[in-house]
XYZ file of C-alpha atoms in Angstrom:
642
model
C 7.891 -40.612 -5.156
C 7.946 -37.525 -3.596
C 10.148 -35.757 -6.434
C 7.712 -37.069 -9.347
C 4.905 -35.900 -7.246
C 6.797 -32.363 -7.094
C 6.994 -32.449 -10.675
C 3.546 -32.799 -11.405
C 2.738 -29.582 -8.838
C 5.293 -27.565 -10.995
C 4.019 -28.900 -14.558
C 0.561 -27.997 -13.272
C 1.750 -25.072 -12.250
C 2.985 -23.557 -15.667
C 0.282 -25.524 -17.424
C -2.022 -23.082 -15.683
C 0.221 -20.125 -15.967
C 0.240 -20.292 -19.933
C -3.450 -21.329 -20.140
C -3.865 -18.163 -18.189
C -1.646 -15.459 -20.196
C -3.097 -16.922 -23.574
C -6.755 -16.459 -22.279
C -5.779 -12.910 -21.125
C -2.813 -11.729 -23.853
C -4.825 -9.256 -25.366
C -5.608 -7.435 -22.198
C -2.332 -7.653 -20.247
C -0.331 -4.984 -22.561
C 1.961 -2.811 -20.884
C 2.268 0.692 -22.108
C 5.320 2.376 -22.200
C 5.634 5.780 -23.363
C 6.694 6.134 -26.978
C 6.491 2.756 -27.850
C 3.638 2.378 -30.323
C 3.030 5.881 -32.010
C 1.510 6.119 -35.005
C 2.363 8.875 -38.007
C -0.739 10.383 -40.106
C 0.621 12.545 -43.206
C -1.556 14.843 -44.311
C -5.036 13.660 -45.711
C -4.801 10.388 -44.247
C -8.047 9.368 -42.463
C -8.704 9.847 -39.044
C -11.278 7.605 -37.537
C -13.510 9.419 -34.276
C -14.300 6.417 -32.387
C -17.466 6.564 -29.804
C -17.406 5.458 -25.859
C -19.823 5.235 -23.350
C -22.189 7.980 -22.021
C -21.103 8.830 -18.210
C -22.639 10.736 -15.367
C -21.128 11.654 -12.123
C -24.950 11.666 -10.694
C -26.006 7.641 -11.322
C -22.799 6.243 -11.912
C -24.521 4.299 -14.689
C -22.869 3.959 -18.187
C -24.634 3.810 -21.469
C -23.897 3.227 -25.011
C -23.039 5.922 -27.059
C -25.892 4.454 -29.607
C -28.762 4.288 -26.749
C -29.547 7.812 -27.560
C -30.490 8.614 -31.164
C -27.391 9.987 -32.374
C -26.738 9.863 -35.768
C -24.921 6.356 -36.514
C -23.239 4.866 -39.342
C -24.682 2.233 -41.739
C -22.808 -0.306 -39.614
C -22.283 -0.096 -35.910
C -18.717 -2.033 -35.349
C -17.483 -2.680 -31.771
C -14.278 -2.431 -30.952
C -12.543 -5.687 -29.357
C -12.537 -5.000 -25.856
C -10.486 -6.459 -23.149
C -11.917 -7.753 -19.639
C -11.155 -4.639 -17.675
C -12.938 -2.532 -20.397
C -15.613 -4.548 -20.230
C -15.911 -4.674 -16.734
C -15.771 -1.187 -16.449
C -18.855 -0.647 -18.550
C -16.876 0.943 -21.474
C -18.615 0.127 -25.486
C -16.212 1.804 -28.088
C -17.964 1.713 -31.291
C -17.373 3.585 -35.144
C -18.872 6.662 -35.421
C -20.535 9.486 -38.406
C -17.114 12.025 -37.082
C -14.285 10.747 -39.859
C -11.610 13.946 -40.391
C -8.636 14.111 -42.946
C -5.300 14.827 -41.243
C -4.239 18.658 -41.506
C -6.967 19.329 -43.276
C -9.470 21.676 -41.515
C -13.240 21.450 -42.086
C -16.071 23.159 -41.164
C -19.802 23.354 -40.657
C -20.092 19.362 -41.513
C -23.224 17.944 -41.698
C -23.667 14.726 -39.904
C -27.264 13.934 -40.195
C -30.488 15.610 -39.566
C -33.360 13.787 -37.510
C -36.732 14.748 -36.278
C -37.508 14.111 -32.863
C -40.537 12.486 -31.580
C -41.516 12.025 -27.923
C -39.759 9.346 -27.236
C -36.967 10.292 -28.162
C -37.477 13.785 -26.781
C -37.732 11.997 -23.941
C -34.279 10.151 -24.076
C -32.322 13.109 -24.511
C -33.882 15.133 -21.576
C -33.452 12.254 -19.028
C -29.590 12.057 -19.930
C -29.666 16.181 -19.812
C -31.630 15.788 -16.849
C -28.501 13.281 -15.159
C -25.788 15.098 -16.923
C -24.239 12.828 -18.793
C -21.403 13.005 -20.557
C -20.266 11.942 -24.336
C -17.331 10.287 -24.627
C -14.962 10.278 -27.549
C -11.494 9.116 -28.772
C -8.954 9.965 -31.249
C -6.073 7.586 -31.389
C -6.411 6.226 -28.061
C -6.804 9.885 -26.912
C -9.977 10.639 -24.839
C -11.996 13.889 -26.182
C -11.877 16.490 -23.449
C -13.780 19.656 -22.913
C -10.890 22.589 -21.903
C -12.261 24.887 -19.376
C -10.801 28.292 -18.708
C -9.067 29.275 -15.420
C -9.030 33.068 -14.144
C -6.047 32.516 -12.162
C -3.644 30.294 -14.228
C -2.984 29.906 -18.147
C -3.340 26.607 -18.978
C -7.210 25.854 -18.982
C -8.446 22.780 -16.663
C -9.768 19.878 -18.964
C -12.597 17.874 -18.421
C -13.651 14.640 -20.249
C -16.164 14.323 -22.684
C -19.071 17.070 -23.331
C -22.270 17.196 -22.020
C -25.757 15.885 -23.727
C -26.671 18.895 -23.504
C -28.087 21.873 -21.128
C -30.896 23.211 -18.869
C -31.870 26.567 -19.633
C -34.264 29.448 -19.677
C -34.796 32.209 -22.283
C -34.647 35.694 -20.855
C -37.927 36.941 -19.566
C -39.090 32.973 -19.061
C -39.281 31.199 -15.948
C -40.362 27.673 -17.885
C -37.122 25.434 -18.019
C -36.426 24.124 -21.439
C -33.902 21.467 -22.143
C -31.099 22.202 -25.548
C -28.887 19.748 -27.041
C -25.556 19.924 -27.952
C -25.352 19.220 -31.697
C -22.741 21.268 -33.307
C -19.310 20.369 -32.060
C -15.971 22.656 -32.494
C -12.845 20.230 -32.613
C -9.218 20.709 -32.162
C -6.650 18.009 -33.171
C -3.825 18.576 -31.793
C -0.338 17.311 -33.017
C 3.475 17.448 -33.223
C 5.153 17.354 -36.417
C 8.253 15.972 -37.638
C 10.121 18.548 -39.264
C 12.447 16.074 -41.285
C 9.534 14.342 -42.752
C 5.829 15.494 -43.289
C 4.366 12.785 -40.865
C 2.717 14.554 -37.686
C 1.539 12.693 -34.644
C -1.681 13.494 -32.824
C -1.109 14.837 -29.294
C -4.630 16.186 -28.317
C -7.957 15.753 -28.863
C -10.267 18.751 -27.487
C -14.124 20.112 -28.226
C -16.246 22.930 -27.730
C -19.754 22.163 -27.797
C -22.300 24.530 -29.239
C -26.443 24.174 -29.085
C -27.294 26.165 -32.370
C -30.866 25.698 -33.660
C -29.568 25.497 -37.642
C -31.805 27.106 -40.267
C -31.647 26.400 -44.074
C -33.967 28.015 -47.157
C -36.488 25.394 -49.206
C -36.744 21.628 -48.434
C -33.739 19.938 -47.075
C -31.534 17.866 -49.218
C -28.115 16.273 -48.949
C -27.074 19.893 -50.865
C -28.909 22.349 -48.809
C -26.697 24.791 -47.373
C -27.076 25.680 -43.975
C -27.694 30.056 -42.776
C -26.627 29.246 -39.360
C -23.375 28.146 -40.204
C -21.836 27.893 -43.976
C -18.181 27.130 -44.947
C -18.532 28.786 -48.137
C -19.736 32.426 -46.321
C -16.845 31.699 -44.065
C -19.616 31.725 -41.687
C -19.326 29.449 -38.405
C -20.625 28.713 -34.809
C -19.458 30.754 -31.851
C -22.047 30.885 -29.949
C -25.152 28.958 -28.202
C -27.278 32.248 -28.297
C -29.940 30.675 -31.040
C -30.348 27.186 -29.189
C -31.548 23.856 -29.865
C -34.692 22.852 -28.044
C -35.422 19.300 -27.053
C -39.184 18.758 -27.738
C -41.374 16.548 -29.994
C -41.363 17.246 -33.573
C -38.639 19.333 -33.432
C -35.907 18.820 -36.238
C -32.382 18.686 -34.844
C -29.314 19.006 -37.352
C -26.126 17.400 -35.994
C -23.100 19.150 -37.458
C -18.880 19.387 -36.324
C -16.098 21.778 -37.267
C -12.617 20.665 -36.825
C -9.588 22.821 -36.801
C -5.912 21.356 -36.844
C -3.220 22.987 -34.553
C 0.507 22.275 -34.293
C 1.878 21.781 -30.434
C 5.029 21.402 -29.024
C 3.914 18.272 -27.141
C 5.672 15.399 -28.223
C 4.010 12.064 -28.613
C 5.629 10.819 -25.680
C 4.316 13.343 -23.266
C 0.682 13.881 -24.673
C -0.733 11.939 -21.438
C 0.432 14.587 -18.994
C -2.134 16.963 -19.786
C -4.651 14.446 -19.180
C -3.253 13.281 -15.669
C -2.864 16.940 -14.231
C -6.151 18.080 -14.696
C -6.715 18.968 -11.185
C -4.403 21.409 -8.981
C -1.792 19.155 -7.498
C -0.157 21.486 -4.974
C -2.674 20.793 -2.387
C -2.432 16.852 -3.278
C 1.332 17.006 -2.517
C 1.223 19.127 0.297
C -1.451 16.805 2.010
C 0.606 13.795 1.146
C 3.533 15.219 2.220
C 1.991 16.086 5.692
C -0.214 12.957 6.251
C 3.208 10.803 5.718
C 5.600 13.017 7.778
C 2.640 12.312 10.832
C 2.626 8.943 10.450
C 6.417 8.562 10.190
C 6.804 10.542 13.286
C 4.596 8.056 15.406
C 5.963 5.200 13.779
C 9.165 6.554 15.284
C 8.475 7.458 18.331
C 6.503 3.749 18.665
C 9.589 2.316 17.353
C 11.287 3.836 19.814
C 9.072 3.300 23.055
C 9.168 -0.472 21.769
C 12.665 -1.118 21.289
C 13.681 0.173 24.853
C 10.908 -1.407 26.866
C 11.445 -4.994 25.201
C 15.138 -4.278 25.465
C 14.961 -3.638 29.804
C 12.391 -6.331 30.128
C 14.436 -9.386 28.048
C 17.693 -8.231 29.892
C 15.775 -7.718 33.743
C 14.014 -11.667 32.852
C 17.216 -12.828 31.721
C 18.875 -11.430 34.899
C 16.512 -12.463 37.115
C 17.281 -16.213 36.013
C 20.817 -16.375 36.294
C 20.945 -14.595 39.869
C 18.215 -17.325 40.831
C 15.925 -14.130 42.303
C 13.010 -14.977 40.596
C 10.629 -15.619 42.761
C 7.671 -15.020 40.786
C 7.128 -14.460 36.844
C 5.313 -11.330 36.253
C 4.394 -9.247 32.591
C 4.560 -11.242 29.644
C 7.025 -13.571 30.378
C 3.796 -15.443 32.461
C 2.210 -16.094 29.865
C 4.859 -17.845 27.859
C 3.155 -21.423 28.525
C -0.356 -20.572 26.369
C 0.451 -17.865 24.278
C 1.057 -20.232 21.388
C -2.135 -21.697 22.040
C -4.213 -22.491 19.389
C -7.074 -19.909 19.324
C -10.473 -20.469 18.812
C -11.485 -21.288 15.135
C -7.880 -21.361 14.428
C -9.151 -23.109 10.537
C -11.220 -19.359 9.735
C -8.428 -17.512 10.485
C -5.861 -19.339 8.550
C -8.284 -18.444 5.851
C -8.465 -15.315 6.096
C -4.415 -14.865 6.414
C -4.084 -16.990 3.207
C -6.416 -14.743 1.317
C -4.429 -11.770 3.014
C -1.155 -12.569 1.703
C -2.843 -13.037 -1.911
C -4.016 -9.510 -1.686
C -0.861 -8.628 -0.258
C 0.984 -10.005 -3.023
C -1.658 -8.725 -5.607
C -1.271 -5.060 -4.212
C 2.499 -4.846 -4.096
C 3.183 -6.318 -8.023
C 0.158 -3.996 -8.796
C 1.971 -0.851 -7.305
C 5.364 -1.647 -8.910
C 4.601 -2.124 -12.424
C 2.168 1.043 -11.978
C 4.636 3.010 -10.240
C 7.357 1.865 -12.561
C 4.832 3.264 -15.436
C 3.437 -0.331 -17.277
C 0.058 0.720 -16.800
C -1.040 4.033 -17.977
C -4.442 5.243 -18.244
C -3.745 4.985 -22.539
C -4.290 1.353 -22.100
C -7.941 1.350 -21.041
C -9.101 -1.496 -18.477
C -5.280 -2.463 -18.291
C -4.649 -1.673 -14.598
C -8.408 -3.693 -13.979
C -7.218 -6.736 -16.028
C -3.815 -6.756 -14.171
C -4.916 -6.806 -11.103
C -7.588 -10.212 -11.643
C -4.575 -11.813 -13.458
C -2.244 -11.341 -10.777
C -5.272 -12.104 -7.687
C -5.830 -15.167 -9.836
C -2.150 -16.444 -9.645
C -1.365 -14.947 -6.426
C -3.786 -17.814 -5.583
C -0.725 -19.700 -5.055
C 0.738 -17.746 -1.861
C -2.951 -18.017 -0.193
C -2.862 -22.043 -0.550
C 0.730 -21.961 0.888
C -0.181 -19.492 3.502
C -2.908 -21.109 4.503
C -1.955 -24.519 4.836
C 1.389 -23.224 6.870
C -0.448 -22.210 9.684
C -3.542 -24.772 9.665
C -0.170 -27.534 10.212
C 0.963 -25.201 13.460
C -2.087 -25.571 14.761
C -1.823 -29.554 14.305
C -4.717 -29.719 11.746
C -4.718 -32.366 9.343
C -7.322 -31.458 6.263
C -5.480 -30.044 4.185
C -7.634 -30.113 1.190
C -10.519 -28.872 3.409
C -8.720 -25.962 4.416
C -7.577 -25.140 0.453
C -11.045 -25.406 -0.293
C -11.956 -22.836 1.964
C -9.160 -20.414 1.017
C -10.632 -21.003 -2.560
C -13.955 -19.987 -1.922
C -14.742 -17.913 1.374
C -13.517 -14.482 0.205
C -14.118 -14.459 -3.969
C -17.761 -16.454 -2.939
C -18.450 -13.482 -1.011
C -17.234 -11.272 -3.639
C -18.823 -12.267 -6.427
C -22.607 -12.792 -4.335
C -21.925 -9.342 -4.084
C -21.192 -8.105 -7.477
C -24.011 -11.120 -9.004
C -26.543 -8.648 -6.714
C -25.573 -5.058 -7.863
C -24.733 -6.392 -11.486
C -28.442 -7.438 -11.495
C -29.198 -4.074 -10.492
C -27.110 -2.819 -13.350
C -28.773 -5.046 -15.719
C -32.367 -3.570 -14.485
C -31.432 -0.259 -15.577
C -30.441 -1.694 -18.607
C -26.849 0.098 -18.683
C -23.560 -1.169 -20.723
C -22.274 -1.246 -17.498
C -23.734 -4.765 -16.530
C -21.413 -7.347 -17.005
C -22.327 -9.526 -20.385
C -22.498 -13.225 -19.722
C -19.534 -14.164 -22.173
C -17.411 -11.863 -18.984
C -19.230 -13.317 -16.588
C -18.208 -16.473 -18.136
C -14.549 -15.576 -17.980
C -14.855 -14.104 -14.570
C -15.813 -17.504 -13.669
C -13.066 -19.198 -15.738
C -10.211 -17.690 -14.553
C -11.875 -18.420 -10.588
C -12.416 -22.163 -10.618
C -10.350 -22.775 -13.741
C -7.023 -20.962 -12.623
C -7.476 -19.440 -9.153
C -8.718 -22.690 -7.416
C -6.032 -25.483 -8.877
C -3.541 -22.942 -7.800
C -4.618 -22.564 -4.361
C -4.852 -26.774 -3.895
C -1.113 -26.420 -5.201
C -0.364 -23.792 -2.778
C -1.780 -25.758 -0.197
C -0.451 -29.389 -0.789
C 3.133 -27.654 -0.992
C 3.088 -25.910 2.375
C 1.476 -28.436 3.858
C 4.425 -31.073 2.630
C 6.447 -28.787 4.422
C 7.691 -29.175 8.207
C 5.234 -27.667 10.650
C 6.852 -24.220 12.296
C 7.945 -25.338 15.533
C 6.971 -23.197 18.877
C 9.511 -21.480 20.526
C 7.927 -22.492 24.030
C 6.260 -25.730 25.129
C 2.320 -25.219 25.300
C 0.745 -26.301 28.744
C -2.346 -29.182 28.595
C -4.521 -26.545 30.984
C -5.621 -23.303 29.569
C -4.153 -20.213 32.170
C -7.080 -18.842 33.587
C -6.906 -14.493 32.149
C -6.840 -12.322 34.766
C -9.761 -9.075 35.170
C -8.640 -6.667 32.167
C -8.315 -2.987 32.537
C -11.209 -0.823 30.486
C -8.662 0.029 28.329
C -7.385 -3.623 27.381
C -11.342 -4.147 26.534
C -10.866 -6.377 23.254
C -13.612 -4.168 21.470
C -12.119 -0.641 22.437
C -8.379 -1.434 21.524
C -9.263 -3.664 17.743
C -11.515 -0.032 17.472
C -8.300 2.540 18.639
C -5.985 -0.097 17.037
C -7.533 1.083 13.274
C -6.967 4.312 13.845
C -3.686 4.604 12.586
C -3.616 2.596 9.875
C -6.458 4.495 8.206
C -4.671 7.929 9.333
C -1.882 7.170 6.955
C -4.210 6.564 3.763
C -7.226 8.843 4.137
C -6.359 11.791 2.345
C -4.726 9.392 -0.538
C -8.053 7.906 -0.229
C -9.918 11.097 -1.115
C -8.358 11.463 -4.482
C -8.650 7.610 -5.175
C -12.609 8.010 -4.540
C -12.349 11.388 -6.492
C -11.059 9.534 -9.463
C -13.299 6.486 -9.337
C -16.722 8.526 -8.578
C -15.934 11.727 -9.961
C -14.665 10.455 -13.389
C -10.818 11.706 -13.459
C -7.612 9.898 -14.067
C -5.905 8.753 -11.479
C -1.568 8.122 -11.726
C 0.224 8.879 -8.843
C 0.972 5.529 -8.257
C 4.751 6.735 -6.915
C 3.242 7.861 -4.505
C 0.545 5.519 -3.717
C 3.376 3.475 -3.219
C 4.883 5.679 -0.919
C 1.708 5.450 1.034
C 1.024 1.943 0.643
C 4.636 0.746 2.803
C 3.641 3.330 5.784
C 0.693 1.600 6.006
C 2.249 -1.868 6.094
C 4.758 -0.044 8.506
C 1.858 1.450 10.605
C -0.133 -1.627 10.578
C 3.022 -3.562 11.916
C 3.190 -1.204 14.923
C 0.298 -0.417 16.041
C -0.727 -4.324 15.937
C 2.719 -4.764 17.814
C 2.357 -2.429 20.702
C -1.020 -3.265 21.371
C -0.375 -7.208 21.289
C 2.634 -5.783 24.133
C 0.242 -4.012 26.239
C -2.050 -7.419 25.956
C 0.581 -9.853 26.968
C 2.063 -7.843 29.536
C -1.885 -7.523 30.908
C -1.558 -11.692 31.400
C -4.003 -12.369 28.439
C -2.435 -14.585 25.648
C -5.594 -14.523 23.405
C -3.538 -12.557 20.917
C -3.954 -14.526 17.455
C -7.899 -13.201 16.172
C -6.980 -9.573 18.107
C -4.308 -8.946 16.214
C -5.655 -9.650 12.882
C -8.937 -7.455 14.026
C -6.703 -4.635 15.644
C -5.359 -3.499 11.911
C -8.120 -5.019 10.270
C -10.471 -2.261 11.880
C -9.207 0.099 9.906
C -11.374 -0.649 6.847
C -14.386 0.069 9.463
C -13.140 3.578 9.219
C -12.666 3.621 5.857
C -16.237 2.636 5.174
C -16.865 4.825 7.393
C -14.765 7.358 5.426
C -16.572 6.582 2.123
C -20.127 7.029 3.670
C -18.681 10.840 4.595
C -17.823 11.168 1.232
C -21.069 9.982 -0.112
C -22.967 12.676 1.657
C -20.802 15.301 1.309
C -19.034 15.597 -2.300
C -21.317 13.517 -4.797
C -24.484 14.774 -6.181
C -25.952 10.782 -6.185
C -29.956 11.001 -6.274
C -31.150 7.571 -7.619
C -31.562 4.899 -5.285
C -30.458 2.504 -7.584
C -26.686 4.546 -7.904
C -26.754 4.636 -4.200
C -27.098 0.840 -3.513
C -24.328 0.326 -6.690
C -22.040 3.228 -4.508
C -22.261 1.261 -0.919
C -21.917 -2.259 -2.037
C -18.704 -1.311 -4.722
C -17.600 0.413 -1.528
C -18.103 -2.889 1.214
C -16.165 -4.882 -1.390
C -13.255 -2.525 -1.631
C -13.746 -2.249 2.396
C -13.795 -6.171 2.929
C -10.389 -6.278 0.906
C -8.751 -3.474 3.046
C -9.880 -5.864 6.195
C -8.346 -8.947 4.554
C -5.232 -6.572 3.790
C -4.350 -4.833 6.698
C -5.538 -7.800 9.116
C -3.317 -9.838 7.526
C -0.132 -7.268 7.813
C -0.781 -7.201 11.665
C -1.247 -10.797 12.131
C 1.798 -11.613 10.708
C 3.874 -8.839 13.032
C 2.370 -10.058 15.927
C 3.046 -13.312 14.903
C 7.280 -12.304 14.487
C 6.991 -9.932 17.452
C 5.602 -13.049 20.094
C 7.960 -15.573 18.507
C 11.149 -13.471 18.682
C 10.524 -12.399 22.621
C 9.939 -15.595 23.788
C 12.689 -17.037 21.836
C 15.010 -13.966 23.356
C 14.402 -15.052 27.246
C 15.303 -18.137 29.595
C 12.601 -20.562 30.369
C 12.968 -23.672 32.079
């Protein structure tokens, strides 16, 4: 019975598994360097596809075609996979179609006259400095940006709307658009054949108010700029006003140049755009700290536990002990059930999915399966794996709900299921509703939403039931110490053993280790830049396991050794305060390095930031439960107790 019951677990198991990788196959590619290049010989098309509009000051995306650009007879959208979708990204065709090697200039796109509404459009994106985004071959346009100090030019993605100006001699503001852009196309060609492969994508933006003789016509030839004078845009000094009724010409250059950069390697300029010698350096420092205390806690730990087993020990076989004193008092309630036992083997469960989710996440990163070229891959990855990961948190779960003698299983699972993604998702329902009020691409459309919810109660919750009913068919973890009938009554605590002050000193630490990663991770997320260090995100991500191990250790010692055994919920809260700091952290960083003015952004900022604070609770709580947990169980396992 019990086999063909095991059978059906593991059937429903991979049932689940393939249902889940055939919903998802499109989005779960892997990019490896060099794997999927594509050759252009010269002439062949080349097809500028159109992204979302960004700003750094509302954090709100738009589509390319919400502003009146000029667009082709037929708007096509690209297919899209779940983390592009839920990152607000809309890549469409576009007017911009070059011919491989073969350099044009002074193109007209289109010409359009503005009216006030319009007008209008373009000076509230000015106004919020947005950005247009572009790509080439799965190459992102970017803007390159001298550097007095250094050769190689700082690149920044996508070009602005346009600019805030004055004329000389005016104090009246005006607002010009950007509507003559200066490409570069980049690429590496194979000198045994004529194929070449594009390795860069870059723009200079120009606002040039174009002129033209006699009524205009698909023929007219422009005096601003004119391919057959040899006569071109270098400059913004005759620019385009934003205003009603004005006429606005939209025109491009684009000039081919041959790099050295092989295909390969065409990323790296892209993910060194900022200076990374500080980055290291802080990195560097911030783990050598942590290390150091680890060490010396280590070290402190090791020796004290040592001399108390052996003194306890001693004391038993001379027959001298009188009277049990330190932790070793304790020993008949400190495996006591605690006090909502069934919450907390919730929250572990949905720990070790995290956990789990996090460490699979960092290795295929690190181990370079998802690169920034494979947009919304690292987004997609990481709901995939939290959605099967659901497995570990039913298993989890139900382990320690059977310690603690408890008997619903299923009630327990369905918890697990639902108390952290419920939470989530109210969340994310409230500032996507927000989103959907400003009416930017970055709301989540219902046929997402739809998967979103799929992949939860289709995938995510059978798993977690499986999880559960397996760990709880197995036998319950025995105590290493019998557990009295009478609670021990805890003596007076000393300020310092205050369970509010040492959860808040316990987080500390933990935080310590990640903060300065932290800054560039915010950096990349709110300030628009790539983000792939994830070797050393790694790095940082075990000394925070190893930090959160300690720290939860020594202070569950000093507890114990106080005569108060209450040590399950502290020790989950002692490394689990560390995402208090981080919130903390990101409120800091709010105030101090983003330009945010819009309520609206700032609500979106907070509540993205309490999600990704909640998780770091779940995480790190989690890692010090557990150590506890092996720490209590291996010292009174170590001593004599009759």
């Amino acid at each position: 019975m019990g086999g063909t019951i095991g059978s059906r677990v593991m059937r429903t198991v991979f049932v689940f598994t393939v249902i889940c990788i055939l919903l998802c196959h499109n989005a779960f590619g892997f990019y490896l360097p060099g794997v999927a290049p594509e050759d252009f010989r010269k002439g062949d098309p080349l097809n500028v596809k159109v992204n979302k509009l960004t700003s750094i000051k509302t954090q709100l995306p738009y589509s390319y075609y919400s502003l009146p650009f000029c667009h082709p007879d037929a708007i096509v959208d690209s297919r899209e996979n779940l983390g592009e979708v839920l990152r607000g990204d809309r890549i469409e065709n576009s007017r911009y179609v070059f011919k491989m090697r073969e350099p044009q200039m002074c193109n007209v796109v289109c010409r359009l006259t503005l009216d006030a509404k319009t007008a209008k459009e373009f000076k509230d994106k000015i106004e919020d400095e947005y950005h247009v985004n572009m790509i080439l071959d799965n190459l992102p346009l970017v803007v390159p940006i001298p550097r007095a100090e250094q050769e190689s030019p700082v690149y920044q993605l996508g070009f602005h709307v346009g600019l805030k100006g004055q004329y000389s001699g005016s104090k009246d503001e005006k607002y010009f658009l950007h509507n003559h852009l200066s490409f570069t196309v980049k690429y590496h060609k194979d000198q045994q054949t004529e194929a070449a492969r594009i390795v860069g994508f870059e723009v200079v933006p120009f606002s040039v108010k174009h002129e033209y003789e006699g009524q205009w016509s698909e023929d007219t030839r422009l005096m601003t700029c004119d391919p057959h004078a040899k006569r071109t845009v270098s400059s913004s000094n005759s620019p385009q006003e934003v205003e009603d009724k004005q006429e606005v010409i939209f025109t491009y250059d684009v000039a081919f140049k041959e790099s050295e950069v092989k295909w390969a390697s065409r990323w790296d300029t892209y993910l060194l755009m900022s200076d990374d010698q500080i980055h290291w350096f802080s990195i560097v420092n911030s783990l050598m700290i942590v290390l150091f205390l680890s060490g010396m806690v280590a070290m402190i730990m090791l020796r004290t536990l040592f001399r108390d087993i052996s003194k306890y020990n001693e004391l038993e076989t001379q027959e001298e002990a009188q009277e049990e004193t330190g932790w070793k008092l304790v020993h008949a309630d400190v495996f006591r059930p605690p006090y909502n036992s069934e919450l907390l083997c919730v929250y572990v469960g949905t720990g070790v999915q995290f956990l789990g989710l996090v460490l699979v996440t960092m290795i295929f990163a690190a181990l370079g399966f998802l690169s920034p070229s494979n947009r919304g891959g690292l987004m997609t990855a990481m709901l995939l794996l939290w959605v099967l990961m659901g497995l570990l948190a039913g298993y989890a779960s139900a382990r320690l709900y059977k310690m603690f003698k408890g008997t619903e299983w299923k009630k327990i699972a369905l918890r697990t299921a639902f108390l952290f993604p419920a939470t989530v998702f109210s969340i994310f329902f409230v500032l996507n509703a927000l989103i959907w009020g400003q009416k930017s691409s970055g709301a989540v459309p219902f046929g997402a939403m739809f998967a979103l919810v799929f992949l939860w109660f289709g995938i995510s919750v059978p798993l977690v039931f499986v999880g559960s009913y397996i760990g709880f068919r197995k036998p319950a973890i025995e105590d290493p110490v019998k557990t009295n009938k009478i609670p021990r009554q805890i003596p007076e605590q000393a300020w310092y053993l205050n369970p509010v002050f040492s959860i808040l000193i316990g987080g500390i630490l933990p935080f310590g280790a990640v903060f300065i990663e932290l800054f560039f991770i915010l950096t990349s997320i709110w300030l628009n830049q790539f983000y792939y260090i994830f070797g050393f995100l790694f790095i940082v991500l075990v000394i925070l396991i190893i930090t959160c191990a300690e720290i939860s250790i020594v202070l569950c010692y000093f507890q114990l050794c106080s005569e108060d055994y209450l040590w399950w919920w502290r020790s989950y809260l002692t490394s689990g305060s560390s995402a208090l700091y981080l919130f903390l952290y990101a409120a800091f960083y709010f105030f101090t390095k983003l330009d945010i003015t819009k309520p609206v952004s700032g609500v979106l900022y907070f509540g993205y930031m309490l999600i990704a604070s909640y998780a770091f609770f779940v995480l790190t709580g989690t890692i010090g439960f557990y150590a506890c947990f092996w720490f209590t169980r291996m010292i009174y396992s170590s001593v004599k107790i009759d």
